[in-house]
PDB file of C-alpha atoms in Angstrom:
ATOM      1  CA  MET A  46     -46.979 -11.974 -15.786  1.00  0.00           C
ATOM      2  CA  GLU A  47     -43.732 -13.806 -16.524  1.00  0.00           C
ATOM      3  CA  THR A  48     -43.675 -16.435 -19.251  1.00  0.00           C
ATOM      4  CA  ASP A  49     -41.461 -19.450 -19.800  1.00  0.00           C
ATOM      5  CA  ASP A  50     -40.382 -19.419 -23.455  1.00  0.00           C
ATOM      6  CA  ARG A  51     -39.886 -23.187 -23.362  1.00  0.00           C
ATOM      7  CA  TYR A  52     -43.643 -23.684 -23.556  1.00  0.00           C
ATOM      8  CA  ILE A  53     -44.369 -21.204 -26.359  1.00  0.00           C
ATOM      9  CA  VAL A  54     -45.169 -22.714 -29.769  1.00  0.00           C
ATOM     10  CA  PRO A  55     -43.545 -20.373 -32.355  1.00  0.00           C
ATOM     11  CA  GLY A  56     -45.692 -21.608 -35.261  1.00  0.00           C
ATOM     12  CA  LEU A  57     -48.889 -20.848 -33.358  1.00  0.00           C
ATOM     13  CA  VAL A  58     -47.599 -17.394 -32.437  1.00  0.00           C
ATOM     14  CA  ARG A  59     -46.847 -16.664 -36.110  1.00  0.00           C
ATOM     15  CA  GLY A  60     -50.239 -18.036 -37.200  1.00  0.00           C
ATOM     16  CA  LEU A  61     -52.022 -15.740 -34.786  1.00  0.00           C
ATOM     17  CA  ALA A  62     -49.848 -12.871 -36.029  1.00  0.00           C
ATOM     18  CA  VAL A  63     -51.102 -13.583 -39.568  1.00  0.00           C
ATOM     19  CA  LEU A  64     -54.733 -13.294 -38.425  1.00  0.00           C
ATOM     20  CA  GLN A  65     -53.972 -10.011 -36.662  1.00  0.00           C
ATOM     21  CA  GLN A  66     -52.849  -8.403 -39.928  1.00  0.00           C
ATOM     22  CA  PHE A  67     -56.452  -8.251 -41.158  1.00  0.00           C
ATOM     23  CA  SER A  68     -58.543  -5.258 -40.123  1.00  0.00           C
ATOM     24  CA  LYS A  69     -61.377  -2.996 -41.236  1.00  0.00           C
ATOM     25  CA  THR A  70     -58.896  -0.952 -43.295  1.00  0.00           C
ATOM     26  CA  ASN A  71     -56.793  -3.935 -44.368  1.00  0.00           C
ATOM     27  CA  ARG A  72     -59.309  -6.532 -45.530  1.00  0.00           C
ATOM     28  CA  GLU A  73     -57.126  -8.163 -48.185  1.00  0.00           C
ATOM     29  CA  VAL A  74     -53.450  -9.101 -47.790  1.00  0.00           C
ATOM     30  CA  SER A  75     -50.954 -10.885 -50.037  1.00  0.00           C
ATOM     31  CA  ILE A  76     -48.419 -13.457 -48.881  1.00  0.00           C
ATOM     32  CA  SER A  77     -45.542 -11.058 -49.511  1.00  0.00           C
ATOM     33  CA  GLU A  78     -47.273  -8.365 -47.428  1.00  0.00           C
ATOM     34  CA  LEU A  79     -47.896 -10.860 -44.642  1.00  0.00           C
ATOM     35  CA  ALA A  80     -44.280 -12.065 -44.764  1.00  0.00           C
ATOM     36  CA  GLU A  81     -43.016  -8.520 -44.347  1.00  0.00           C
ATOM     37  CA  ALA A  82     -45.526  -7.722 -41.590  1.00  0.00           C
ATOM     38  CA  ILE A  83     -44.755 -10.739 -39.394  1.00  0.00           C
ATOM     39  CA  GLY A  84     -41.043 -10.861 -40.184  1.00  0.00           C
ATOM     40  CA  VAL A  85     -40.645 -14.335 -41.691  1.00  0.00           C
ATOM     41  CA  ASN A  86     -39.731 -15.530 -45.190  1.00  0.00           C
ATOM     42  CA  ARG A  87     -42.308 -16.107 -47.929  1.00  0.00           C
ATOM     43  CA  SER A  88     -41.979 -19.893 -47.779  1.00  0.00           C
ATOM     44  CA  SER A  89     -42.828 -20.022 -44.070  1.00  0.00           C
ATOM     45  CA  THR A  90     -45.627 -17.499 -44.576  1.00  0.00           C
ATOM     46  CA  PHE A  91     -47.103 -19.609 -47.372  1.00  0.00           C
ATOM     47  CA  ARG A  92     -47.251 -22.623 -45.042  1.00  0.00           C
ATOM     48  CA  LEU A  93     -48.949 -20.571 -42.342  1.00  0.00           C
ATOM     49  CA  VAL A  94     -51.482 -19.219 -44.825  1.00  0.00           C
ATOM     50  CA  TYR A  95     -52.072 -22.674 -46.309  1.00  0.00           C
ATOM     51  CA  THR A  96     -52.755 -24.102 -42.841  1.00  0.00           C
ATOM     52  CA  LEU A  97     -55.137 -21.294 -41.879  1.00  0.00           C
ATOM     53  CA  GLU A  98     -56.928 -21.648 -45.205  1.00  0.00           C
ATOM     54  CA  HIS A  99     -57.191 -25.425 -44.725  1.00  0.00           C
ATOM     55  CA  CYS A 100     -58.706 -24.848 -41.243  1.00  0.00           C
ATOM     56  CA  GLY A 101     -61.214 -22.396 -42.687  1.00  0.00           C
ATOM     57  CA  PHE A 102     -60.076 -19.203 -40.981  1.00  0.00           C
ATOM     58  CA  ILE A 103     -58.933 -17.378 -44.123  1.00  0.00           C
ATOM     59  CA  ARG A 104     -59.742 -17.800 -47.797  1.00  0.00           C
ATOM     60  CA  ARG A 105     -58.087 -17.018 -51.092  1.00  0.00           C
ATOM     61  CA  ILE A 106     -59.723 -14.339 -53.224  1.00  0.00           C
ATOM     62  CA  GLY A 107     -60.453 -15.962 -56.572  1.00  0.00           C
ATOM     63  CA  ASP A 108     -57.304 -16.897 -58.466  1.00  0.00           C
ATOM     64  CA  SER A 109     -55.282 -14.048 -56.986  1.00  0.00           C
ATOM     65  CA  ASN A 110     -52.521 -14.297 -54.410  1.00  0.00           C
ATOM     66  CA  ARG A 111     -54.521 -12.237 -51.943  1.00  0.00           C
ATOM     67  CA  TYR A 112     -56.361 -13.526 -48.890  1.00  0.00           C
ATOM     68  CA  THR A 113     -59.117 -12.355 -46.592  1.00  0.00           C
ATOM     69  CA  LEU A 114     -60.675 -13.614 -43.381  1.00  0.00           C
ATOM     70  CA  SER A 115     -63.273 -16.370 -43.650  1.00  0.00           C
ATOM     71  CA  SER A 116     -66.593 -16.225 -41.833  1.00  0.00           C
ATOM     72  CA  ARG A 117     -65.400 -19.051 -39.580  1.00  0.00           C
ATOM     73  CA  ILE A 118     -63.232 -16.555 -37.727  1.00  0.00           C
ATOM     74  CA  LEU A 119     -66.490 -15.091 -36.420  1.00  0.00           C
ATOM     75  CA  ASP A 120     -67.140 -18.306 -34.516  1.00  0.00           C
ATOM     76  CA  LEU A 121     -64.295 -17.497 -32.156  1.00  0.00           C
ATOM     77  CA  GLY A 122     -65.669 -14.047 -31.399  1.00  0.00           C
ATOM     78  CA  PHE A 123     -69.271 -15.182 -31.044  1.00  0.00           C
ATOM     79  CA  GLN A 124     -68.288 -18.029 -28.735  1.00  0.00           C
ATOM     80  CA  TYR A 125     -66.448 -15.569 -26.538  1.00  0.00           C
ATOM     81  CA  LEU A 126     -69.324 -13.085 -26.504  1.00  0.00           C
ATOM     82  CA  SER A 127     -71.852 -15.791 -25.700  1.00  0.00           C
ATOM     83  CA  SER A 128     -69.702 -16.799 -22.725  1.00  0.00           C
ATOM     84  CA  LEU A 129     -70.084 -13.353 -21.155  1.00  0.00           C
ATOM     85  CA  GLU A 130     -72.848 -13.613 -18.582  1.00  0.00           C
ATOM     86  CA  LEU A 131     -73.430  -9.870 -18.711  1.00  0.00           C
ATOM     87  CA  LEU A 132     -74.177  -9.734 -22.439  1.00  0.00           C
ATOM     88  CA  GLU A 133     -77.732 -11.103 -22.506  1.00  0.00           C
ATOM     89  CA  PRO A 134     -79.106  -9.047 -19.581  1.00  0.00           C
ATOM     90  CA  SER A 135     -77.352  -5.915 -20.853  1.00  0.00           C
ATOM     91  CA  ARG A 136     -79.105  -5.748 -24.231  1.00  0.00           C
ATOM     92  CA  PRO A 137     -82.493  -4.320 -23.128  1.00  0.00           C
ATOM     93  CA  ILE A 138     -80.779  -1.949 -20.710  1.00  0.00           C
ATOM     94  CA  LEU A 139     -78.380  -0.701 -23.377  1.00  0.00           C
ATOM     95  CA  GLU A 140     -81.187  -0.278 -25.889  1.00  0.00           C
ATOM     96  CA  HIS A 141     -83.288   1.621 -23.345  1.00  0.00           C
ATOM     97  CA  LEU A 142     -80.339   3.916 -22.633  1.00  0.00           C
ATOM     98  CA  ARG A 143     -79.997   4.648 -26.345  1.00  0.00           C
ATOM     99  CA  ASN A 144     -83.734   5.374 -26.614  1.00  0.00           C
ATOM    100  CA  GLN A 145     -83.733   7.668 -23.589  1.00  0.00           C
ATOM    101  CA  THR A 146     -80.717   9.674 -24.719  1.00  0.00           C
ATOM    102  CA  THR A 147     -80.913   9.162 -28.544  1.00  0.00           C
ATOM    103  CA  LEU A 148     -77.098   8.753 -28.329  1.00  0.00           C
ATOM    104  CA  ALA A 149     -74.965   5.784 -29.328  1.00  0.00           C
ATOM    105  CA  SER A 150     -74.666   3.429 -26.352  1.00  0.00           C
ATOM    106  CA  GLN A 151     -71.952   0.867 -25.701  1.00  0.00           C
ATOM    107  CA  LEU A 152     -71.041  -1.914 -23.298  1.00  0.00           C
ATOM    108  CA  LEU A 153     -67.297  -2.321 -22.778  1.00  0.00           C
ATOM    109  CA  ILE A 154     -64.956  -4.605 -20.915  1.00  0.00           C
ATOM    110  CA  ARG A 155     -61.249  -4.220 -20.180  1.00  0.00           C
ATOM    111  CA  ASP A 156     -58.803  -6.600 -21.815  1.00  0.00           C
ATOM    112  CA  GLY A 157     -55.403  -5.852 -20.327  1.00  0.00           C
ATOM    113  CA  ARG A 158     -54.335  -2.419 -21.536  1.00  0.00           C
ATOM    114  CA  ASN A 159     -57.333  -2.026 -23.853  1.00  0.00           C
ATOM    115  CA  THR A 160     -61.059  -1.589 -23.592  1.00  0.00           C
ATOM    116  CA  VAL A 161     -63.230  -3.580 -25.990  1.00  0.00           C
ATOM    117  CA  ILE A 162     -66.793  -2.896 -27.137  1.00  0.00           C
ATOM    118  CA  VAL A 163     -68.813  -6.105 -26.686  1.00  0.00           C
ATOM    119  CA  ASP A 164     -72.210  -4.633 -27.577  1.00  0.00           C
ATOM    120  CA  CYS A 165     -73.557  -1.350 -28.911  1.00  0.00           C
ATOM    121  CA  PHE A 166     -76.629   0.423 -30.253  1.00  0.00           C
ATOM    122  CA  GLN A 167     -76.465   3.145 -32.869  1.00  0.00           C
ATOM    123  CA  ALA A 168     -77.792   6.625 -32.125  1.00  0.00           C
ATOM    124  CA  THR A 169     -81.330   7.402 -33.243  1.00  0.00           C
ATOM    125  CA  GLY A 170     -80.377  10.951 -34.201  1.00  0.00           C
ATOM    126  CA  PRO A 171     -78.519  12.129 -37.314  1.00  0.00           C
ATOM    127  CA  PHE A 172     -75.112  11.061 -36.012  1.00  0.00           C
ATOM    128  CA  THR A 173     -73.997   7.546 -36.957  1.00  0.00           C
ATOM    129  CA  SER A 174     -71.209   6.107 -34.837  1.00  0.00           C
ATOM    130  CA  THR A 175     -68.351   4.359 -36.626  1.00  0.00           C
ATOM    131  CA  VAL A 176     -67.582   2.086 -33.668  1.00  0.00           C
ATOM    132  CA  SER A 177     -68.758  -1.510 -33.645  1.00  0.00           C
ATOM    133  CA  VAL A 178     -68.491  -4.684 -31.609  1.00  0.00           C
ATOM    134  CA  GLY A 179     -64.816  -5.565 -31.304  1.00  0.00           C
ATOM    135  CA  THR A 180     -63.541  -1.980 -31.445  1.00  0.00           C
ATOM    136  CA  ARG A 181     -60.554  -1.625 -29.119  1.00  0.00           C
ATOM    137  CA  TRP A 182     -59.277   1.534 -27.467  1.00  0.00           C
ATOM    138  CA  PRO A 183     -56.188   2.070 -25.301  1.00  0.00           C
ATOM    139  CA  ALA A 184     -57.305   2.052 -21.670  1.00  0.00           C
ATOM    140  CA  HIS A 185     -54.713   4.607 -20.546  1.00  0.00           C
ATOM    141  CA  ALA A 186     -56.013   7.217 -23.000  1.00  0.00           C
ATOM    142  CA  THR A 187     -59.780   6.859 -22.558  1.00  0.00           C
ATOM    143  CA  VAL A 188     -62.026   7.836 -19.681  1.00  0.00           C
ATOM    144  CA  THR A 189     -63.648   4.396 -19.925  1.00  0.00           C
ATOM    145  CA  GLY A 190     -60.322   2.647 -19.508  1.00  0.00           C
ATOM    146  CA  GLN A 191     -59.190   4.920 -16.702  1.00  0.00           C
ATOM    147  CA  LEU A 192     -62.456   4.360 -14.834  1.00  0.00           C
ATOM    148  CA  MET A 193     -62.170   0.594 -15.245  1.00  0.00           C
ATOM    149  CA  LEU A 194     -58.519   0.626 -14.149  1.00  0.00           C
ATOM    150  CA  SER A 195     -59.649   2.306 -10.919  1.00  0.00           C
ATOM    151  CA  THR A 196     -60.815  -1.093  -9.667  1.00  0.00           C
ATOM    152  CA  LEU A 197     -57.141  -2.145  -9.505  1.00  0.00           C
ATOM    153  CA  SER A 198     -54.690  -1.306  -6.740  1.00  0.00           C
ATOM    154  CA  ASP A 199     -51.974   1.271  -7.346  1.00  0.00           C
ATOM    155  CA  GLU A 200     -49.428  -1.548  -7.485  1.00  0.00           C
ATOM    156  CA  ALA A 201     -51.444  -3.486 -10.081  1.00  0.00           C
ATOM    157  CA  VAL A 202     -51.774  -0.418 -12.317  1.00  0.00           C
ATOM    158  CA  VAL A 203     -48.030   0.267 -12.143  1.00  0.00           C
ATOM    159  CA  ALA A 204     -47.240  -3.385 -12.923  1.00  0.00           C
ATOM    160  CA  LEU A 205     -49.653  -3.416 -15.870  1.00  0.00           C
ATOM    161  CA  TYR A 206     -47.978  -0.379 -17.442  1.00  0.00           C
ATOM    162  CA  GLN A 207     -44.385  -1.294 -16.711  1.00  0.00           C
ATOM    163  CA  ASP A 208     -42.185  -0.632 -19.768  1.00  0.00           C
ATOM    164  CA  PHE A 209     -45.197   0.774 -21.640  1.00  0.00           C
ATOM    165  CA  SER A 210     -44.947   3.409 -24.353  1.00  0.00           C
ATOM    166  CA  PHE A 211     -47.563   6.042 -23.513  1.00  0.00           C
ATOM    167  CA  ASP A 212     -48.936   7.107 -26.880  1.00  0.00           C
ATOM    168  CA  ARG A 213     -50.671  10.475 -26.613  1.00  0.00           C
ATOM    169  CA  PHE A 214     -53.879  11.278 -28.503  1.00  0.00           C
ATOM    170  CA  THR A 215     -54.759  14.643 -26.956  1.00  0.00           C
ATOM    171  CA  GLU A 216     -53.334  16.885 -24.264  1.00  0.00           C
ATOM    172  CA  SER A 217     -55.564  14.981 -21.813  1.00  0.00           C
ATOM    173  CA  THR A 218     -53.755  11.687 -22.405  1.00  0.00           C
ATOM    174  CA  PRO A 219     -51.544  10.670 -19.448  1.00  0.00           C
ATOM    175  CA  ALA A 220     -47.935  10.553 -20.603  1.00  0.00           C
ATOM    176  CA  SER A 221     -46.431   8.534 -17.757  1.00  0.00           C
ATOM    177  CA  PRO A 222     -47.325   5.875 -15.171  1.00  0.00           C
ATOM    178  CA  GLU A 223     -47.486   8.602 -12.520  1.00  0.00           C
ATOM    179  CA  ALA A 224     -49.908  10.703 -14.562  1.00  0.00           C
ATOM    180  CA  LEU A 225     -52.071   7.672 -15.306  1.00  0.00           C
ATOM    181  CA  LEU A 226     -52.123   6.656 -11.658  1.00  0.00           C
ATOM    182  CA  GLU A 227     -53.210  10.153 -10.656  1.00  0.00           C
ATOM    183  CA  ARG A 228     -56.073  10.001 -13.151  1.00  0.00           C
ATOM    184  CA  VAL A 229     -57.095   6.508 -12.056  1.00  0.00           C
ATOM    185  CA  ARG A 230     -57.149   7.552  -8.405  1.00  0.00           C
ATOM    186  CA  SER A 231     -59.453  10.466  -9.243  1.00  0.00           C
ATOM    187  CA  TYR A 232     -62.090   8.029 -10.541  1.00  0.00           C
ATOM    188  CA  ARG A 233     -62.080   5.628  -7.598  1.00  0.00           C
ATOM    189  CA  GLY A 234     -65.477   5.570  -5.927  1.00  0.00           C
ATOM    190  CA  LYS A 235     -67.093   7.693  -8.648  1.00  0.00           C
ATOM    191  CA  ASP A 236     -70.412   6.590 -10.139  1.00  0.00           C
ATOM    192  CA  ALA A 237     -69.593   8.117 -13.545  1.00  0.00           C
ATOM    193  CA  ALA A 238     -66.943   9.926 -15.554  1.00  0.00           C
ATOM    194  CA  ILE A 239     -67.325  12.390 -18.413  1.00  0.00           C
ATOM    195  CA  ALA A 240     -64.917  13.007 -21.271  1.00  0.00           C
ATOM    196  CA  TRP A 241     -65.253  16.227 -23.238  1.00  0.00           C
ATOM    197  CA  GLY A 242     -62.843  15.782 -26.135  1.00  0.00           C
ATOM    198  CA  HIS A 243     -60.723  13.590 -23.857  1.00  0.00           C
ATOM    199  CA  PHE A 244     -59.629  10.866 -26.329  1.00  0.00           C
ATOM    200  CA  ASN A 245     -61.181  12.039 -29.586  1.00  0.00           C
ATOM    201  CA  PRO A 246     -61.080  15.866 -29.714  1.00  0.00           C
ATOM    202  CA  GLY A 247     -64.437  15.968 -31.479  1.00  0.00           C
ATOM    203  CA  MET A 248     -66.361  13.594 -29.220  1.00  0.00           C
ATOM    204  CA  ALA A 249     -68.011  13.636 -25.811  1.00  0.00           C
ATOM    205  CA  ALA A 250     -68.586  10.518 -23.738  1.00  0.00           C
ATOM    206  CA  CYS A 251     -70.101   9.558 -20.412  1.00  0.00           C
ATOM    207  CA  VAL A 252     -69.308   6.228 -18.766  1.00  0.00           C
ATOM    208  CA  ALA A 253     -70.452   4.453 -15.600  1.00  0.00           C
ATOM    209  CA  PRO A 254     -69.116   1.263 -13.983  1.00  0.00           C
ATOM    210  CA  VAL A 255     -70.864  -2.108 -13.804  1.00  0.00           C
ATOM    211  CA  PHE A 256     -69.968  -4.092 -10.689  1.00  0.00           C
ATOM    212  CA  SER A 257     -69.609  -7.812 -10.048  1.00  0.00           C
ATOM    213  CA  VAL A 258     -71.908  -9.446  -7.538  1.00  0.00           C
ATOM    214  CA  GLU A 259     -69.279 -11.057  -5.335  1.00  0.00           C
ATOM    215  CA  ASP A 260     -66.680  -8.384  -4.647  1.00  0.00           C
ATOM    216  CA  ARG A 261     -68.021  -5.134  -6.144  1.00  0.00           C
ATOM    217  CA  ARG A 262     -65.235  -5.196  -8.709  1.00  0.00           C
ATOM    218  CA  ILE A 263     -65.734  -3.265 -11.953  1.00  0.00           C
ATOM    219  CA  VAL A 264     -66.400  -5.906 -14.613  1.00  0.00           C
ATOM    220  CA  ALA A 265     -67.727  -3.699 -17.409  1.00  0.00           C
ATOM    221  CA  ALA A 266     -68.768  -0.166 -18.251  1.00  0.00           C
ATOM    222  CA  VAL A 267     -71.806   1.404 -19.884  1.00  0.00           C
ATOM    223  CA  SER A 268     -71.247   4.491 -21.985  1.00  0.00           C
ATOM    224  CA  VAL A 269     -72.835   6.891 -24.444  1.00  0.00           C
ATOM    225  CA  SER A 270     -71.050   9.103 -26.943  1.00  0.00           C
ATOM    226  CA  CYS A 271     -71.812  11.892 -29.388  1.00  0.00           C
ATOM    227  CA  PRO A 272     -70.045  14.684 -31.279  1.00  0.00           C
ATOM    228  CA  LEU A 273     -69.211  17.799 -29.304  1.00  0.00           C
ATOM    229  CA  GLY A 274     -71.943  20.342 -29.886  1.00  0.00           C
ATOM    230  CA  SER A 275     -74.732  17.790 -30.167  1.00  0.00           C
ATOM    231  CA  LEU A 276     -75.745  18.609 -26.608  1.00  0.00           C
ATOM    232  CA  SER A 277     -74.858  21.364 -24.195  1.00  0.00           C
ATOM    233  CA  ARG A 278     -72.309  20.580 -21.491  1.00  0.00           C
ATOM    234  CA  ASP A 279     -74.962  21.235 -18.830  1.00  0.00           C
ATOM    235  CA  GLU A 280     -77.339  18.693 -20.375  1.00  0.00           C
ATOM    236  CA  PHE A 281     -74.534  16.175 -20.761  1.00  0.00           C
ATOM    237  CA  ASP A 282     -73.407  16.654 -17.158  1.00  0.00           C
ATOM    238  CA  GLY A 283     -76.997  16.442 -15.951  1.00  0.00           C
ATOM    239  CA  ARG A 284     -79.656  14.416 -17.741  1.00  0.00           C
ATOM    240  CA  ILE A 285     -77.298  12.280 -19.845  1.00  0.00           C
ATOM    241  CA  ARG A 286     -75.077  11.456 -16.888  1.00  0.00           C
ATOM    242  CA  ASP A 287     -78.092  10.451 -14.802  1.00  0.00           C
ATOM    243  CA  GLU A 288     -79.335   8.081 -17.518  1.00  0.00           C
ATOM    244  CA  VAL A 289     -75.922   6.419 -17.903  1.00  0.00           C
ATOM    245  CA  VAL A 290     -75.546   5.936 -14.146  1.00  0.00           C
ATOM    246  CA  LYS A 291     -79.050   4.478 -13.932  1.00  0.00           C
ATOM    247  CA  ALA A 292     -78.320   2.036 -16.780  1.00  0.00           C
ATOM    248  CA  ALA A 293     -75.081   0.853 -15.149  1.00  0.00           C
ATOM    249  CA  GLN A 294     -76.785   0.437 -11.782  1.00  0.00           C
ATOM    250  CA  ASP A 295     -79.678  -1.457 -13.396  1.00  0.00           C
ATOM    251  CA  LEU A 296     -77.219  -3.821 -15.072  1.00  0.00           C
ATOM    252  CA  SER A 297     -75.312  -4.365 -11.805  1.00  0.00           C
ATOM    253  CA  ARG A 298     -78.594  -5.221 -10.047  1.00  0.00           C
ATOM    254  CA  THR A 299     -79.684  -7.461 -12.920  1.00  0.00           C
ATOM    255  CA  LEU A 300     -76.401  -9.365 -12.746  1.00  0.00           C
ATOM    256  CA  SER A 301     -76.911  -9.799  -9.012  1.00  0.00           C
ATOM    257  CA  LEU A 302     -80.423 -11.214  -9.522  1.00  0.00           C
ATOM    258  CA  HIS A 303     -79.213 -13.398 -12.383  1.00  0.00           C
ATOM    259  CA  SER A 304     -76.406 -14.798 -10.231  1.00  0.00           C
ATOM    260  CA  SER A 305     -78.722 -15.563  -7.296  1.00  0.00           C
ATOM    261  CA  GLN A 306     -80.790 -17.880  -9.480  1.00  0.00           C
ATOM    262  CA  PHE A 307     -77.936 -20.390  -9.797  1.00  0.00           C
TER     263      PHE A 307
END
């Protein structure tokens, strides 16, 4: 999508860049660190931080010169999640999938070149997943992303990854638009996909598509994951796959029923 730079507000872009510097591993940031990260001088960074603090999105830590996100930032995420029509009907289905498999279960959507977890349930077994709501993964490198990209035409996939740097995570990661397109094509029409050390060398995952009511477009994906060795490949390819497919189909049907009520 082409943009007209005349309509871009630079201050807003820089303010959003400030918020993006905070993460699970970078919870506290100083003004000098922010200035270096977003590429502006300390004076301009101070004004950005002051404005965000005034609006309640970040807060100063005591009397220090370090800042962290405020709880108000959660409002933006919760408002977005509550706007997803699939979130409420998916919860019991996702929980049932976790109970049936004992594995961590997730609901994901695609956001451009990334997949995003919008809901999840922890495994009931000894393994505790480190992923949480909001976790983002590169779509080109994950079986979930590749499956969800399969709803796009070849031309749309190529356009989406034009001038893209294909970071590789394992030998299974596509390293070019052509390789990605070949992988995407292989998932078209499939009711599930399995990754055995595909993105994370130590993890297995199974994912199935959730379809929209109107045009049978993939709008989300249901998945389970566990460490390699937790289950045999035969069990994963059989019983686990069947449960994931059933959950995705149940959610697609539930969305159809939900839509018909309005």
